[in-house]
Tab-separated table of C-alpha atoms in Angstrom:
chain	number	residue	atom	x	y	z
F	186	MET	CA	0.061	-0.049	-0.289
F	187	THR	CA	1.674	3.219	-1.005
F	188	CYS	CA	0.658	6.151	1.015
F	189	ASN	CA	0.931	9.980	0.732
F	190	SER	CA	3.140	10.757	3.857
F	191	SER	CA	5.043	13.806	5.152
F	192	PHE	CA	8.413	13.841	6.693
F	193	VAL	CA	9.009	16.554	9.209
F	194	PHE	CA	12.681	17.584	9.243
F	195	SER	CA	15.150	20.747	9.655
F	196	ASN	CA	18.682	20.842	10.350
F	197	ALA	CA	17.790	23.046	13.193
F	198	TYR	CA	16.954	20.009	15.520
F	199	LEU	CA	20.556	19.680	15.930
F	200	ASN	CA	20.460	22.744	18.242
F	201	TYR	CA	18.962	20.712	20.706
F	202	HIS	CA	22.348	19.532	22.275
F	203	PHE	CA	23.329	19.395	25.807
F	204	HIS	CA	27.007	18.813	25.261
F	205	SER	CA	29.808	16.531	23.132
F	206	ASP	CA	29.539	13.642	25.792
F	207	HIS	CA	25.551	13.352	26.441
F	208	PRO	CA	24.161	10.206	25.070
F	209	PHE	CA	21.110	12.197	23.382
F	210	ASN	CA	22.419	13.234	20.121
F	211	GLN	CA	20.101	14.484	17.302
F	212	LYS	CA	22.932	13.545	14.657
F	213	ARG	CA	20.705	10.336	14.492
F	214	VAL	CA	17.757	12.318	12.923
F	215	VAL	CA	20.167	13.522	10.343
F	216	LEU	CA	21.456	9.843	9.948
F	217	ALA	CA	18.271	8.487	9.449
F	218	LYS	CA	17.385	11.036	6.847
F	219	GLU	CA	20.547	10.603	4.636
F	220	LEU	CA	20.024	7.006	4.877
F	221	LEU	CA	16.558	7.212	3.373
F	222	GLU	CA	17.979	9.696	0.791
F	223	ALA	CA	20.868	7.310	-0.051
F	224	ALA	CA	18.046	4.403	-0.466
F	225	ASN	CA	15.816	6.893	-2.804
F	226	THR	CA	13.004	6.442	-0.553
F	227	LEU	CA	12.702	10.236	0.433
F	228	GLU	CA	12.370	13.026	-1.740
F	229	GLN	CA	12.593	16.784	-1.499
F	230	HIS	CA	8.808	17.260	-1.945
F	231	GLU	CA	7.950	14.862	1.212
F	232	ILE	CA	9.919	17.197	3.772
F	233	ILE	CA	7.970	19.572	5.440
F	234	ALA	CA	9.529	22.075	7.840
F	235	PRO	CA	9.061	22.010	11.639
F	236	ARG	CA	8.209	25.496	13.409
F	237	LEU	CA	8.533	27.102	16.600
F	238	ALA	CA	5.729	26.190	19.085
F	239	THR	CA	4.316	29.197	20.664
F	240	ASP	CA	4.183	29.889	24.405
F	241	GLU	CA	0.243	29.117	24.321
F	242	GLU	CA	0.835	26.222	22.763
F	243	LEU	CA	3.356	24.745	24.934
F	244	ALA	CA	1.013	25.840	27.908
F	245	LEU	CA	-1.634	23.177	26.663
F	246	PHE	CA	0.599	20.915	28.683
F	247	HIS	CA	3.165	22.906	30.551
F	248	ASP	CA	2.764	25.414	33.386
F	249	LYS	CA	3.369	28.845	32.579
F	250	ALA	CA	5.966	29.148	35.164
F	251	TYR	CA	7.755	26.279	33.740
F	252	ILE	CA	8.116	27.769	30.248
F	253	GLN	CA	9.413	30.843	31.708
F	254	ALA	CA	11.856	29.028	33.860
F	255	VAL	CA	13.272	27.318	30.784
F	256	LYS	CA	13.557	30.807	28.943
F	257	LYS	CA	15.563	32.136	32.097
F	258	ALA	CA	17.954	29.163	31.715
F	259	SER	CA	18.380	29.555	28.126
F	260	SER	CA	19.438	33.118	28.722
F	261	GLY	CA	22.011	31.624	31.478
F	262	LYS	CA	20.100	33.726	34.192
F	263	MET	CA	18.843	30.302	36.402
F	264	SER	CA	20.619	29.769	39.697
F	265	ALA	CA	21.514	26.078	40.173
F	266	ASP	CA	19.036	25.928	43.053
F	267	GLU	CA	16.094	27.135	41.182
F	268	GLY	CA	17.153	25.027	38.160
F	269	PHE	CA	16.859	22.076	40.260
F	270	GLU	CA	13.168	22.843	41.285
F	271	PHE	CA	12.616	22.626	37.643
F	272	GLY	CA	14.592	19.382	36.504
F	273	LEU	CA	16.877	22.066	34.728
F	274	GLY	CA	20.691	21.783	35.041
F	275	THR	CA	20.865	17.852	36.233
F	276	GLU	CA	23.119	15.509	35.076
F	277	ASP	CA	20.052	13.912	32.565
F	278	THR	CA	18.953	17.389	31.455
F	279	PRO	CA	21.627	19.908	31.668
F	280	ILE	CA	21.214	23.588	30.612
F	281	PHE	CA	22.110	25.065	27.219
F	282	THR	CA	22.095	28.177	25.457
F	283	ASN	CA	18.887	28.812	23.492
F	284	MET	CA	17.020	25.583	25.402
F	285	HIS	CA	13.916	27.139	24.924
F	286	GLU	CA	13.942	27.850	21.303
F	287	ALA	CA	15.380	24.597	20.424
F	288	SER	CA	13.102	22.547	22.432
F	289	SER	CA	10.002	24.540	20.969
F	290	PHE	CA	11.439	23.607	17.579
F	291	LEU	CA	10.808	19.952	18.399
F	292	VAL	CA	7.427	20.746	19.584
F	293	GLY	CA	6.614	22.641	16.643
F	294	GLY	CA	7.763	19.735	14.186
F	295	SER	CA	5.154	17.321	16.189
F	296	LEU	CA	2.322	19.950	15.602
F	297	ASN	CA	2.907	20.481	12.071
F	298	ALA	CA	2.874	16.856	11.780
F	299	VAL	CA	-0.430	16.795	13.358
F	300	ASP	CA	-1.942	19.422	11.205
F	301	THR	CA	-0.532	17.818	7.983
F	302	VAL	CA	-2.492	14.402	8.828
F	303	LEU	CA	-5.810	15.926	10.283
F	304	GLU	CA	-6.111	18.441	7.691
F	305	GLU	CA	-5.745	15.588	5.229
F	306	LYS	CA	-2.946	16.789	3.524
F	307	SER	CA	-0.981	13.644	4.102
F	308	ALA	CA	-2.186	10.230	5.695
F	309	HIS	CA	0.725	9.882	7.637
F	310	ALA	CA	3.524	12.144	9.170
F	311	LEU	CA	6.777	11.445	10.801
F	312	ASN	CA	8.750	13.847	13.021
F	313	LEU	CA	11.821	12.052	14.073
F	314	GLY	CA	13.123	14.899	16.026
F	315	GLY	CA	9.909	14.382	18.753
F	316	GLY	CA	9.251	11.601	21.105
F	317	LEU	CA	10.370	13.686	24.368
F	318	HIS	CA	8.129	11.400	26.247
F	319	HIS	CA	9.584	12.263	29.920
F	320	GLY	CA	8.667	15.585	30.267
F	321	PHE	CA	6.306	16.673	32.955
F	322	LYS	CA	3.840	19.708	33.370
F	323	ARG	CA	6.513	21.719	35.349
F	324	LYS	CA	9.701	19.407	35.194
F	325	ALA	CA	12.361	18.358	32.558
F	326	SER	CA	13.236	14.977	33.053
F	327	GLY	CA	15.272	12.185	31.204
F	328	PHE	CA	16.638	14.525	28.224
F	329	CYS	CA	13.335	16.009	27.929
F	330	VAL	CA	12.620	19.249	28.295
F	331	TYR	CA	9.126	20.101	26.497
F	332	ASN	CA	6.974	16.885	26.185
F	333	ASP	CA	6.032	17.409	22.458
F	334	GLY	CA	3.814	14.195	22.350
F	335	ALA	CA	1.921	15.613	25.122
F	336	VAL	CA	1.622	19.006	23.741
F	337	ALA	CA	0.709	17.616	20.258
F	338	ILE	CA	-2.076	15.311	21.875
F	339	LYS	CA	-3.779	18.411	23.886
F	340	TYR	CA	-3.472	20.246	20.883
F	341	MET	CA	-5.624	17.499	18.859
F	342	ARG	CA	-7.977	17.343	21.493
F	343	GLU	CA	-8.595	20.984	21.420
F	344	LYS	CA	-8.359	21.724	17.971
F	345	TYR	CA	-9.753	18.771	16.143
F	346	ASN	CA	-11.745	17.006	18.980
F	347	VAL	CA	-10.450	13.362	18.186
F	348	ARG	CA	-9.834	10.204	20.445
F	349	VAL	CA	-6.379	9.713	20.175
F	350	LEU	CA	-4.466	6.172	20.792
F	351	TYR	CA	-0.735	6.953	22.003
F	352	VAL	CA	1.312	4.078	21.431
F	353	ASP	CA	5.078	4.226	23.185
F	354	THR	CA	7.947	1.214	22.208
F	355	ASP	CA	10.784	3.091	23.888
F	356	ALA	CA	12.576	0.892	26.244
F	357	HIS	CA	11.706	3.462	28.979
F	358	HIS	CA	8.141	3.909	29.954
F	359	GLY	CA	6.380	6.769	28.516
F	360	ASP	CA	5.891	8.371	31.855
F	361	GLY	CA	5.038	11.838	30.939
F	362	VAL	CA	2.463	11.345	28.620
F	363	GLN	CA	0.654	8.807	30.499
F	364	TRP	CA	0.577	10.981	33.355
F	365	ALA	CA	-1.040	13.976	31.296
F	366	PHE	CA	-4.005	12.137	30.438
F	367	TYR	CA	-4.377	9.736	33.281
F	368	GLU	CA	-7.810	11.452	33.748
F	369	ASP	CA	-8.764	11.521	30.464
F	370	PRO	CA	-10.911	8.924	28.588
F	371	ASN	CA	-10.381	10.296	25.138
F	372	VAL	CA	-6.713	9.648	25.353
F	373	CYS	CA	-5.659	5.918	25.331
F	374	THR	CA	-1.881	5.235	26.435
F	375	PHE	CA	-0.028	2.081	25.723
F	376	SER	CA	3.667	1.810	26.930
F	377	ILE	CA	5.534	-1.520	26.428
F	378	HIS	CA	8.851	-0.901	27.996
F	379	GLU	CA	11.756	-2.794	29.969
F	380	THR	CA	10.423	-3.188	33.475
F	381	GLY	CA	11.272	-0.350	35.829
F	382	ARG	CA	13.023	-2.675	38.230
F	383	TYR	CA	16.296	-1.832	36.842
F	384	LEU	CA	15.613	0.919	34.363
F	385	PHE	CA	14.539	4.835	34.575
F	386	PRO	CA	12.150	6.029	35.387
F	387	GLY	CA	11.019	2.934	37.464
F	388	THR	CA	7.294	3.488	36.768
F	389	GLY	CA	4.923	1.610	34.276
F	390	ASN	CA	3.452	-1.204	36.022
F	391	VAL	CA	0.612	-3.374	34.588
F	392	ASN	CA	-1.530	-1.996	37.399
F	393	GLU	CA	-1.246	1.784	36.254
F	394	ARG	CA	-4.710	2.069	34.467
F	395	GLY	CA	-5.699	5.403	34.776
F	396	ILE	CA	-7.945	7.214	37.396
F	397	LYS	CA	-11.435	8.758	37.462
F	398	GLU	CA	-12.827	9.160	34.148
F	399	GLY	CA	-9.463	7.947	32.724
F	400	HIS	CA	-9.671	4.480	34.480
F	401	GLY	CA	-9.491	1.700	32.120
F	402	TYR	CA	-7.602	3.970	29.172
F	403	ALA	CA	-3.553	3.550	30.623
F	404	PHE	CA	-2.099	0.307	29.585
F	405	ASN	CA	1.465	-0.955	30.651
F	406	LEU	CA	3.354	-3.955	29.475
F	407	PRO	CA	6.845	-3.785	31.333
F	408	VAL	CA	8.901	-6.561	29.798
F	409	ASP	CA	11.625	-8.312	31.574
F	410	ALA	CA	15.215	-7.162	30.965
F	411	PHE	CA	16.997	-9.211	28.017
F	412	THR	CA	13.722	-10.131	26.536
F	413	GLU	CA	14.306	-11.005	22.727
F	414	ASP	CA	12.610	-10.467	19.317
F	415	ALA	CA	10.010	-13.323	19.613
F	416	SER	CA	8.733	-12.589	23.149
F	417	PHE	CA	8.363	-8.844	22.783
F	418	LEU	CA	6.490	-9.160	19.401
F	419	GLN	CA	4.159	-11.817	20.260
F	420	VAL	CA	3.156	-9.821	23.447
F	421	TYR	CA	3.222	-6.551	21.806
F	422	GLU	CA	1.231	-7.313	18.536
F	423	SER	CA	-1.594	-9.444	20.853
F	424	ALA	CA	-1.677	-5.996	23.280
F	425	LEU	CA	-2.018	-3.404	20.407
F	426	THR	CA	-4.527	-5.426	18.319
F	427	GLU	CA	-6.611	-5.659	21.670
F	428	ILE	CA	-6.293	-2.121	22.512
F	429	CYS	CA	-7.467	-0.860	19.358
F	430	ALA	CA	-10.379	-3.011	19.144
F	431	TYR	CA	-11.184	-1.687	22.546
F	432	PHE	CA	-10.392	1.857	22.327
F	433	LYS	CA	-11.231	2.573	18.681
F	434	PRO	CA	-9.257	5.486	18.146
F	435	ASP	CA	-9.722	8.246	15.412
F	436	VAL	CA	-5.861	8.898	15.208
F	437	ILE	CA	-2.769	6.891	16.433
F	438	VAL	CA	0.436	8.355	17.585
F	439	THR	CA	3.437	6.524	18.116
F	440	GLN	CA	6.586	6.999	19.680
F	441	ASN	CA	9.494	5.015	18.236
F	442	GLY	CA	12.476	4.584	20.638
F	443	ALA	CA	15.111	2.587	19.084
F	444	ASP	CA	16.533	1.670	22.455
F	445	PRO	CA	15.116	-1.874	22.883
F	446	HIS	CA	18.232	-2.850	20.438
F	447	ALA	CA	20.532	-5.187	22.169
F	448	TYR	CA	23.406	-2.705	21.080
F	449	ASP	CA	21.966	0.233	22.887
F	450	PRO	CA	24.462	1.185	25.539
F	451	LEU	CA	21.616	2.290	28.416
F	452	THR	CA	19.017	-0.555	28.380
F	453	HIS	CA	18.785	-4.079	28.688
F	454	LEU	CA	16.623	-5.547	26.138
F	455	CYS	CA	17.879	-7.778	23.326
F	456	ALA	CA	15.743	-6.871	20.541
F	457	THR	CA	17.414	-6.893	16.689
F	458	MET	CA	16.099	-4.803	13.765
F	459	THR	CA	13.407	-7.316	13.291
F	460	ILE	CA	11.206	-5.660	15.730
F	461	PHE	CA	11.593	-2.043	14.010
F	462	GLU	CA	10.143	-3.752	10.990
F	463	LYS	CA	7.428	-5.180	12.822
F	464	ILE	CA	6.445	-2.301	15.075
F	465	PRO	CA	5.640	0.340	12.139
F	466	LEU	CA	3.792	-2.495	9.985
F	467	LEU	CA	1.348	-3.000	12.854
F	468	ALA	CA	0.823	0.640	13.537
F	469	HIS	CA	0.454	1.277	9.678
F	470	GLU	CA	-2.068	-1.529	9.857
F	471	MET	CA	-4.024	-0.407	12.973
F	472	ALA	CA	-4.310	3.197	11.495
F	473	HIS	CA	-5.777	1.782	8.211
F	474	GLN	CA	-8.137	-0.368	10.082
F	475	TYR	CA	-9.389	1.945	12.656
F	476	CYS	CA	-8.317	5.604	11.982
F	477	ASP	CA	-8.562	6.114	8.056
F	478	GLY	CA	-4.913	5.741	8.184
F	479	LYS	CA	-4.404	8.658	10.436
F	480	TRP	CA	-0.911	7.906	11.814
F	481	ILE	CA	1.689	10.354	13.367
F	482	ALA	CA	5.159	8.832	14.143
F	483	LEU	CA	7.640	10.281	16.853
F	484	GLY	CA	11.235	9.516	17.417
F	485	GLY	CA	12.150	9.020	20.710
F	486	GLY	CA	15.164	7.050	22.817
F	487	GLY	CA	17.841	5.755	21.069
F	488	TYR	CA	21.693	5.782	21.788
F	489	ASP	CA	23.436	3.579	19.572
F	490	ILE	CA	23.210	6.219	16.969
F	491	TRP	CA	25.208	4.885	14.085
F	492	ARG	CA	24.417	0.876	13.942
F	493	VAL	CA	20.935	1.073	15.169
F	494	VAL	CA	18.927	4.211	15.146
F	495	PRO	CA	19.137	5.059	11.412
F	496	ARG	CA	18.003	1.891	10.361
F	497	ALA	CA	15.175	1.526	13.132
F	498	TRP	CA	13.709	5.117	12.347
F	499	ALA	CA	14.349	4.831	8.478
F	500	GLN	CA	12.002	1.801	8.483
F	501	ILE	CA	9.318	3.728	9.754
F	502	TRP	CA	9.292	6.041	6.772
F	503	ASN	CA	9.444	3.308	4.491
F	504	VAL	CA	6.515	1.550	6.124
F	505	MET	CA	4.731	4.550	5.975
F	506	LYS	CA	5.587	5.259	2.068
F	507	THR	CA	5.681	1.974	0.707
F	508	GLY	CA	3.531	-0.135	3.195
F	509	HIS	CA	6.919	-2.437	3.927
F	510	PRO	CA	10.348	-2.252	5.327
F	511	LYS	CA	13.374	-2.241	3.313
F	512	THR	CA	15.375	-5.414	2.759
F	513	GLY	CA	19.131	-6.199	1.395
F	514	ASN	CA	22.246	-4.000	1.638
F	515	ILE	CA	22.628	-0.729	3.344
F	516	PRO	CA	23.505	2.052	0.182
F	517	ASP	CA	27.234	2.073	-0.106
F	518	LYS	CA	26.861	5.954	-0.744
F	519	TRP	CA	25.405	6.374	3.228
F	520	ILE	CA	28.270	4.032	4.675
F	521	LYS	CA	31.107	5.728	2.515
F	522	GLN	CA	29.795	9.138	3.620
F	523	TRP	CA	29.594	8.542	7.618
F	524	GLN	CA	31.908	5.638	8.147
F	525	PRO	CA	35.029	7.790	8.820
F	526	GLN	CA	33.283	9.653	11.435
F	527	ALA	CA	31.640	6.492	12.922
F	528	PRO	CA	33.616	4.925	16.161
F	529	VAL	CA	31.931	1.472	15.278
F	530	THR	CA	31.676	-0.376	11.687
F	531	LEU	CA	28.237	0.622	10.142
F	532	PRO	CA	25.905	-2.043	9.513
F	533	ASP	CA	25.833	-3.234	5.614
F	534	THR	CA	22.539	-4.726	5.582
F	535	TRP	CA	18.855	-3.523	7.010
F	536	HIS	CA	18.628	-6.771	8.877
F	537	ASP	CA	20.861	-8.069	11.709
F	538	ASP	CA	22.664	-11.271	11.974
F	539	PRO	CA	20.841	-12.787	15.028
F	540	ALA	CA	24.253	-14.011	16.453
F	541	ILE	CA	24.461	-10.533	17.663
F	542	VAL	CA	22.272	-11.831	20.564
F	543	PRO	CA	24.078	-13.594	23.318
F	544	GLU	CA	22.627	-16.870	24.647
F	545	ILE	CA	20.070	-16.002	27.287
F	546	PRO	CA	20.082	-18.487	30.088
F	547	ARG	CA	16.722	-17.273	31.194
F	548	LYS	CA	14.940	-17.211	28.135
F	549	ALA	CA	12.049	-19.380	28.865
F	550	GLU	CA	11.618	-17.808	32.134
F	551	ILE	CA	11.739	-14.114	30.629
F	552	THR	CA	8.972	-15.370	28.013
F	553	GLU	CA	6.609	-17.049	30.513
F	554	LYS	CA	7.056	-13.928	32.658
F	555	ASN	CA	6.160	-11.617	29.587
F	556	ALA	CA	3.112	-13.600	28.785
F	557	LYS	CA	1.741	-13.420	32.388
F	558	PHE	CA	1.727	-9.707	32.113
F	559	LEU	CA	-0.081	-9.756	28.466
F	560	LEU	CA	-2.763	-11.989	29.900
F	561	SER	CA	-3.357	-9.582	32.791
F	562	LEU	CA	-3.705	-6.708	30.320
F	563	LEU	CA	-6.052	-8.791	27.924
F	564	LYS	CA	-8.100	-9.748	30.566
F	565	TYR	CA	-8.490	-5.870	31.423
F	566	THR	CA	-9.483	-5.278	28.001
F	567	LYS	CA	-11.828	-8.157	27.754
F	568	ASN	CA	-13.763	-7.105	30.978
F	569	LYS	CA	-13.995	-3.449	29.764
F	570	GLN	CA	-15.635	-4.125	26.018
């Protein structure tokens, strides 16, 4: 299925930059874009520019005092104690010059993605600069200053009055977006992530289901550390299919962290590129089944920026545009361009050799534990239908 899709991008995304040693590196967005161009999958007319989100748009989710604090920090006028109150100036989220403008640009990219889809200019839109799902109403967290996903969903609710399904496949729990809509029955959140026993932010338990009118519209699937492709996909596909049937969304927003991969330095999951082909394929299928194709995809985590993120994120676009992922060899042009800068050997195929995943002694136990969490989630959706 070939679909009209839009790719949100600007080199200004590189301005969201904490410091040279920080694991969050937006060069990965450029690497993904140029991989697509080298593969002749992305054309210039499909690229749309982001914009600065206005203060009023940011305030759809963020506290106005927090927005002012980010502006103050951006100009170097905030003390360490004052910054700590807002989660700014920490090891995870250090302050950098013009932080407000750089962060607002990522949010504006997601808002432009929303408009192009909900005004039916494109069936799908991809903003790889977005997906900063840990930002809170009045606090930065986990590399995230402004939460573009939460702002974009608030924007959709106010401007278009649609029911939104937010699907988060980052290895870290999508906490900021979940809590933003924990009381809202018109926004359903689903996060599959590594269990918080060992990983930031430590939330995302299966019993986090929403409160008040939002009870029953938050879903979490915390998979065990060292989960591999087969178990991940089995529980993910079953859960998402059931949740879509239960909620029947008008639009789907996906956050596509690439950090469940076995190479990722910050997580403990053992996935390969196989899941990053199936995740967008299922989103594409569900969007066409329930939402007339309306699908907005965001970036997210992913800290092996050379071997993993470009391929994983390029496959989202490949599925959006053509209905299927790329196979075979990575273009030589892309490898020759970037290998001199890369500290690791760049992959030469879209797929991974299964041998990159070490033998996991607890594989059967992990698979069983993940299946039990799935049963708990499925029981809940069936009870609510």
